[in-house]
Amino acid sequence: MKGNFNLASAEPELQGVALLDLKRQYDVLKDEIAESLKKVCDSGAFVLGPEVKTFENNIANYSQVEYAIACASGSDALLLALMAAEVGPGDEVLVPSFTFFATASAVTRLGAKPVFIDIEPQSFNMSATDAAQRITARTKAMVPVHLFGQMAEMVELNRLAQQHGITVIEDAAQSIGAELEGRRAGSWGDMGAFSFYPTKNLGGAGDGGLVTTRDGEFAQRLKLLHVHGMEPRYYHRVIGINSRLDSFQAAILNVKIKYLEGWTMMRVQNARRYNEMFLDAGLENTIGIPQPLPNRRHVWNQYTIRVLDGQRDDLRKNLAERKIGAEIYYPFGLHEQECFQYLGYNAESLPETYRASREVLSLPIFPELTENEQRLVVHNIKSFFEINAARHVFPATTVTPIRKRDAA
Ligand SMILES: *Cc1c(COP(=O)(O)O)cnc(C)c1O
């Protein structure tokens, strides 16, 4: 393996590497997208309509479920799924603390209480062991998140849910096309929530979301709930919300879904190449390299390393100076957020979440990322650690080591 990648020859003319460059995708699809948008304008059907129907069918097929109900965002998809599960005041809902805010805020919006669960260190996903310990008589639902593109422990979590009569809602916002034992995200729980925000693996040109289910009753309820509970027109059977996908988003997403498998394979290839490059650079003991769990298809919405010994923020700053995009998802567990202090969690009471939030760093992984760009990313990480190691040998210096090295 050694010597596969000549890091030193990382393209000198590269000016940096973007964390995500959506323009490369758009440049290829420009004409196809323009044409699909024109069709929507000509049709005059701007909200829901045939493009949305087609999109729902496309996602149902892709995600191996019977029903798909499109809505306005991933956040709304979570809210609608919890509404369909009749979550309300007095109920508790298990959610991981290490996730995007929407996973928990959907619970509080319905007057229910989020119960934060710690994660498994290797996958960053909700721990079934910890979840089991926090179930009470009030636990009504759980929302495991398939974080960064890898499926949570759905076998164990489904078993737990079955034992206790809990509804399972997958937060699949980052994981369209991810698989566990050959079955896709969104097909494991009672419902699955998806987002088509532009940074997701299947992203529109604005907000969009969708709920999947294999259960006809949930499907029926979701169809009502997202149009103000109205059926037929002006007859309101239940109190729903207004959360519809517009036809422009659906049209764009119908174009893009044809390319999703190809893009996913490119993400997988990029992840594999990073792993090889980091081994090649001898960094395997310096940083934590992501290792997907067995029986899974990881779709790499994020490629997330761990940086130990409190060096994460320095590394990120150093990369930023070299115009290399790197982001922290997420700098705090939700249990640490000000708005959730009323729940009374101690920051370190979820130790794996606490540690992960201080160590994680996500690197560019988008499909069109080139090998040379990856080489530049790895090259810069390698030199950061070489310089830091040098600093440990000569602690007397007060000059920031990076400048010192550059000047030499
Ligand atoms: C993006 C995301 C959401 C919310 O989706 P929006 O479409 O932005 O509302 C929810 N959960 C997770 C894990 C996400 O990454």
PDB file of C-alpha atoms and ligand atoms in Angstrom, residues 73-76 78 99-100 102-103 145 147 171 173-174 195-197 200 207-208 330, ligand 1:
ATOM      1  CA  SER A  73     -38.409  19.950   4.800  1.00  0.00           C
ATOM      2  CA  GLY A  74     -36.645  17.218   6.730  1.00  0.00           C
ATOM      3  CA  SER A  75     -37.582  18.988   9.952  1.00  0.00           C
ATOM      4  CA  ASP A  76     -41.249  18.842   8.955  1.00  0.00           C
ATOM      5  CA  LEU A  78     -39.774  14.432  11.551  1.00  0.00           C
ATOM      6  CA  THR A  99     -27.281  14.935  15.891  1.00  0.00           C
ATOM      7  CA  PHE A 100     -28.683  17.958  14.127  1.00  0.00           C
ATOM      8  CA  ALA A 102     -34.223  19.154  14.278  1.00  0.00           C
ATOM      9  CA  THR A 103     -34.214  15.568  15.568  1.00  0.00           C
ATOM     10  CA  VAL A 145     -30.480   8.952  13.328  1.00  0.00           C
ATOM     11  CA  LEU A 147     -25.635   9.818  11.093  1.00  0.00           C
ATOM     12  CA  ASP A 171     -34.063  10.134  10.875  1.00  0.00           C
ATOM     13  CA  ALA A 173     -31.908  12.913   6.474  1.00  0.00           C
ATOM     14  CA  GLN A 174     -28.220  12.155   5.877  1.00  0.00           C
ATOM     15  CA  SER A 195     -34.410  15.813   3.841  1.00  0.00           C
ATOM     16  CA  PHE A 196     -33.559  17.206   0.417  1.00  0.00           C
ATOM     17  CA  TYR A 197     -31.744  20.265   1.701  1.00  0.00           C
ATOM     18  CA  LYS A 200     -27.761  16.196   1.541  1.00  0.00           C
ATOM     19  CA  ASP A 207     -35.966  22.985   1.145  1.00  0.00           C
ATOM     20  CA  GLY A 208     -37.729  19.668   0.800  1.00  0.00           C
ATOM     21  CA  TYR A 330     -21.411  18.714  15.852  1.00  0.00           C
TER      22      TYR A 330
HETATM   23  C1  LIG B   1     -30.595  18.014   7.670  1.00  0.00           C
HETATM   24  C2  LIG B   1     -31.095  17.233   8.806  1.00  0.00           C
HETATM   25  C3  LIG B   1     -32.407  17.386   9.307  1.00  0.00           C
HETATM   26  C4  LIG B   1     -33.334  18.482   8.881  1.00  0.00           C
HETATM   27  O1  LIG B   1     -33.586  18.593   7.558  1.00  0.00           O
HETATM   28  P1  LIG B   1     -34.056  20.006   6.947  1.00  0.00           P
HETATM   29  O2  LIG B   1     -34.508  19.637   5.591  1.00  0.00           O
HETATM   30  O3  LIG B   1     -32.880  20.909   6.971  1.00  0.00           O
HETATM   31  O4  LIG B   1     -35.167  20.518   7.784  1.00  0.00           O
HETATM   32  C5  LIG B   1     -32.813  16.544  10.328  1.00  0.00           C
HETATM   33  N1  LIG B   1     -32.005  15.625  10.850  1.00  0.00           N
HETATM   34  C6  LIG B   1     -30.730  15.462  10.421  1.00  0.00           C
HETATM   35  C7  LIG B   1     -29.880  14.405  11.037  1.00  0.00           C
HETATM   36  C8  LIG B   1     -30.234  16.275   9.397  1.00  0.00           C
HETATM   37  O5  LIG B   1     -28.974  16.119   8.987  1.00  0.00           O
END
